[in-house]
mmCIF file of C-alpha atoms in Angstrom:
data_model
loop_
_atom_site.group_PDB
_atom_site.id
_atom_site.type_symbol
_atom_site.label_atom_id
_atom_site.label_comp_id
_atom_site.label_asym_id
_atom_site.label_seq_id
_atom_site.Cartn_x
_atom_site.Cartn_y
_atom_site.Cartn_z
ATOM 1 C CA UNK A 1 45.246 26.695 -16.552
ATOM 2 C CA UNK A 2 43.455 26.268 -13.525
ATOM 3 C CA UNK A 3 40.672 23.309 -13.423
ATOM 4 C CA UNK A 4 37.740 23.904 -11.124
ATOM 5 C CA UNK A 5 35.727 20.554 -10.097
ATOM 6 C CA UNK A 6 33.149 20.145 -7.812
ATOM 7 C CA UNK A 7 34.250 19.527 -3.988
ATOM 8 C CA UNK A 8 32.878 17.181 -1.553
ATOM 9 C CA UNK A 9 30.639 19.048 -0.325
ATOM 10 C CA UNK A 10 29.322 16.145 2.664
ATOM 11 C CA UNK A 11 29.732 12.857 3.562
ATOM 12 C CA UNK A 12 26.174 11.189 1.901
ATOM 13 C CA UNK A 13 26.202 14.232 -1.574
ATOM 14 C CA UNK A 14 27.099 12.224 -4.615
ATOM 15 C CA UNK A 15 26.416 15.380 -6.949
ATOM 16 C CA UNK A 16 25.085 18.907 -6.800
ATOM 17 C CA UNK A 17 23.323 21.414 -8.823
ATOM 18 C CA UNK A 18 24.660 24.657 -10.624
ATOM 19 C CA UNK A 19 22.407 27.386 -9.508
ATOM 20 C CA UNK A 20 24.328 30.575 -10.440
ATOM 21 C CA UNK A 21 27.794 31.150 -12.360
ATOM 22 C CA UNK A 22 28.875 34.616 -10.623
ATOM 23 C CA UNK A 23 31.565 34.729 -13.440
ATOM 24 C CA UNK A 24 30.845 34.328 -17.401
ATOM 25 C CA UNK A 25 33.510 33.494 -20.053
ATOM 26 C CA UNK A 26 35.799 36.291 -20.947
ATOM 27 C CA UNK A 27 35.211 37.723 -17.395
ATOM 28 C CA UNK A 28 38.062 38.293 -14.623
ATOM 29 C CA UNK A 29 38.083 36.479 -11.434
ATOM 30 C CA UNK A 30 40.522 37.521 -8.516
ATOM 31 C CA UNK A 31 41.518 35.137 -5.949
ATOM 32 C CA UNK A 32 39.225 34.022 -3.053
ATOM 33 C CA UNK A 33 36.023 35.938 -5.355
ATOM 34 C CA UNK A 34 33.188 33.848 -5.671
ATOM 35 C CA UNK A 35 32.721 31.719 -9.026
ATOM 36 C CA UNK A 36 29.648 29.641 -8.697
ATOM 37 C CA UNK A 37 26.988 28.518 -6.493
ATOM 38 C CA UNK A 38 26.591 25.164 -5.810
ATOM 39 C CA UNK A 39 23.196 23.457 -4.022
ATOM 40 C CA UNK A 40 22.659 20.056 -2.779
ATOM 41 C CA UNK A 41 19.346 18.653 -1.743
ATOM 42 C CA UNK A 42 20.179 20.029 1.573
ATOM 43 C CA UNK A 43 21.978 22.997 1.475
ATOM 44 C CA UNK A 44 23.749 26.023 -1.123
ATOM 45 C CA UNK A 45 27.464 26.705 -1.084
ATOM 46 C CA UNK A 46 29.631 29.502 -3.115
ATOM 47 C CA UNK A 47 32.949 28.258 -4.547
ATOM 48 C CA UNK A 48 35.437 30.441 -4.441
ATOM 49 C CA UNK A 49 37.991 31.074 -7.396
ATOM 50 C CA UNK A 50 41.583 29.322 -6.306
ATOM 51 C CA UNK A 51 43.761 31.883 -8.467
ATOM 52 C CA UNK A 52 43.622 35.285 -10.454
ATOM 53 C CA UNK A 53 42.654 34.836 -14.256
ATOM 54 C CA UNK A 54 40.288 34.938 -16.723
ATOM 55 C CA UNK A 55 37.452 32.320 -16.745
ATOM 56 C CA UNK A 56 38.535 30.280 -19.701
ATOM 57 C CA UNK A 57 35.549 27.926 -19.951
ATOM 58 C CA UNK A 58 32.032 26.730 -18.333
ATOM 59 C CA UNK A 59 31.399 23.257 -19.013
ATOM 60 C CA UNK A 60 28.506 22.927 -16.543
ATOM 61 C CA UNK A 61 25.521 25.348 -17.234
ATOM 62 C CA UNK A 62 23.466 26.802 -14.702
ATOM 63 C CA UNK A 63 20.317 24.084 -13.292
ATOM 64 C CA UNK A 64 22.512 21.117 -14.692
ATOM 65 C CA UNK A 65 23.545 18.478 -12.117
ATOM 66 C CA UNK A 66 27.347 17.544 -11.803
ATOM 67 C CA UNK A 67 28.707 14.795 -9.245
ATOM 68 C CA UNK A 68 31.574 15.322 -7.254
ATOM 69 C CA UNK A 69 34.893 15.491 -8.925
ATOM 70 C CA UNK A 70 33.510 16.719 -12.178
ATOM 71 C CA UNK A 71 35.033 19.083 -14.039
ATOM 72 C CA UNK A 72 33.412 22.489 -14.268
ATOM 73 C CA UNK A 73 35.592 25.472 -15.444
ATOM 74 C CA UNK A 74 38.771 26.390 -16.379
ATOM 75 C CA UNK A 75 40.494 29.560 -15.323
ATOM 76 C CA UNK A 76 43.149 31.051 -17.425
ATOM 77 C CA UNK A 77 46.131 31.493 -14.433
ATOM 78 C CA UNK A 78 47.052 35.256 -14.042
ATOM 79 C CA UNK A 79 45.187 36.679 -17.742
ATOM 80 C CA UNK A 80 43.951 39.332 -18.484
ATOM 81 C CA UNK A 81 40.293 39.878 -19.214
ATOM 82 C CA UNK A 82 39.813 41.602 -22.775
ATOM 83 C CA UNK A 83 37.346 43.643 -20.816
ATOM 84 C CA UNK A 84 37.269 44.806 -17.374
ATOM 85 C CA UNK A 85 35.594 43.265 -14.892
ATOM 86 C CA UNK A 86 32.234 44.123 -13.988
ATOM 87 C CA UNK A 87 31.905 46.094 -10.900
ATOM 88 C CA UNK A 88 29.459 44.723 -8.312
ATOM 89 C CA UNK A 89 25.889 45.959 -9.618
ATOM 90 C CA UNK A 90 22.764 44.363 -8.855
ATOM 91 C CA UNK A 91 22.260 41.013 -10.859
ATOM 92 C CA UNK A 92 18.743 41.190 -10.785
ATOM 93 C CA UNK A 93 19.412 44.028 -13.516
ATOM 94 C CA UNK A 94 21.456 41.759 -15.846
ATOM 95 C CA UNK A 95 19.664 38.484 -15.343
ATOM 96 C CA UNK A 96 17.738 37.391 -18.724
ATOM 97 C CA UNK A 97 13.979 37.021 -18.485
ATOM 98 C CA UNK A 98 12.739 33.432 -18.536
ATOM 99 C CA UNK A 99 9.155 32.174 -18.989
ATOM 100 C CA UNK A 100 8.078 30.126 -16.289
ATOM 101 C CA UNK A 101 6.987 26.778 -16.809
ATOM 102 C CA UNK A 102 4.738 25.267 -13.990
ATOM 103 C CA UNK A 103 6.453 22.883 -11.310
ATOM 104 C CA UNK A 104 6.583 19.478 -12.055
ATOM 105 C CA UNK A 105 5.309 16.878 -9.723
ATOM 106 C CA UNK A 106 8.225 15.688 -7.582
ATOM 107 C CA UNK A 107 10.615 18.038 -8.367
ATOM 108 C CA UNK A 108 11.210 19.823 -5.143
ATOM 109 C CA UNK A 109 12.112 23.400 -5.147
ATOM 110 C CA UNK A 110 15.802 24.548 -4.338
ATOM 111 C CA UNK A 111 17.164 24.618 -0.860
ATOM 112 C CA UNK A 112 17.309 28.564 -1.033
ATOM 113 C CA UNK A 113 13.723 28.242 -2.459
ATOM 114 C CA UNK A 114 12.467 26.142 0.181
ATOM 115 C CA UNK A 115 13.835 28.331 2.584
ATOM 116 C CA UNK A 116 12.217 31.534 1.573
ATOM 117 C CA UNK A 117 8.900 29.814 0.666
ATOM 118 C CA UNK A 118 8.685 28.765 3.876
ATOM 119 C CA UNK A 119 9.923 31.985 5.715
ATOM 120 C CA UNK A 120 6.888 33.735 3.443
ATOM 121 C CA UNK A 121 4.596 31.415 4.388
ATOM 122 C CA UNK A 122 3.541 30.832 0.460
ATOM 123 C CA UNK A 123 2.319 28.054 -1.450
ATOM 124 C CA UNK A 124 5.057 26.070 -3.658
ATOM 125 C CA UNK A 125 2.138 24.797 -5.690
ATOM 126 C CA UNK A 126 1.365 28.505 -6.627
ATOM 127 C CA UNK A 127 4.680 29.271 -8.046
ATOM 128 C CA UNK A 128 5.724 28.855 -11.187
ATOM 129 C CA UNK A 129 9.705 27.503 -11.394
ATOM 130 C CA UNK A 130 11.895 28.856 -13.903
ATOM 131 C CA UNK A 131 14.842 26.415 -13.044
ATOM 132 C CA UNK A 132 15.608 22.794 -14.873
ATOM 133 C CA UNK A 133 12.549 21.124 -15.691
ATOM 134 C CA UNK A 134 10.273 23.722 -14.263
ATOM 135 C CA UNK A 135 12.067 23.426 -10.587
ATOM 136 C CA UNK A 136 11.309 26.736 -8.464
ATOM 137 C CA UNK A 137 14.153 28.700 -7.823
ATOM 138 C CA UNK A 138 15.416 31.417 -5.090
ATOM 139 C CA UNK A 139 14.468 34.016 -7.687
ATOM 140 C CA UNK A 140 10.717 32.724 -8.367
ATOM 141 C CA UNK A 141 10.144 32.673 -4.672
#
């Protein structure tokens, strides 16, 4: 069994935010594939898986906040997946529909938001955040 945890991810992060499990329980994960994106205040990173397995176990959901060291996942070392891995499709195809909820006051948007908001030229006050606590994700923008 193979423990995932978060990495230091820069000298002044003390924790980071889930924003998008590539992998689900049950599913297969090959070496050096990515597992999970991580995002800081600053910037988004993907961890990569560190063996072949099985994901065994996601202890951190998607728009929760983990500090560094914490545990994450657990990859089963060399299983088998009881069904084959997805081939890479679009997401966008498989991702649930959530209701927005309107941005809270001082919750800024995600790096990756921020980043297309402002290479749109739109208005974060007229988007409606789907993330933790009505934070505006890459996906609302």
């Amino acid at each position: 069994m193979t423990d995932i945890k978060v990495p230091n991810v820069g000298e002044s992060v003390a924790e980071v935010t889930i924003a998008v499990w590539f992998k689900q329980v049950g599913e297969a994960v090959k070496k050096d594939e990515p597992l999970v994106e991580l995002e800081t205040d600053k910037a988004a990173q993907e961890l990569v898986s560190p063996v072949d397995g099985v994901v065994e176990e996601i202890l951190v959901g998607e728009g929760e906040n983990a500090e560094i060291g914490t545990l994450i996942a657990r990859i089963k070392d060399g299983a088998v997946a009881d069904t084959p891995a997805k081939p890479d499709a679009p997401k966008a195809a498989e991702a649930p529909v959530q209701t927005p909820s309107p941005a809270k006051a001082g919750k800024p948007p995600m790096p990756s938001a921020s980043r297309i908001i402002a290479e749109k030229g739109l208005d974060e006050k007229s988007i409606s955040g789907t993330g933790k606590d009505g934070r505006i994700t890459k996906g609302d923008a």
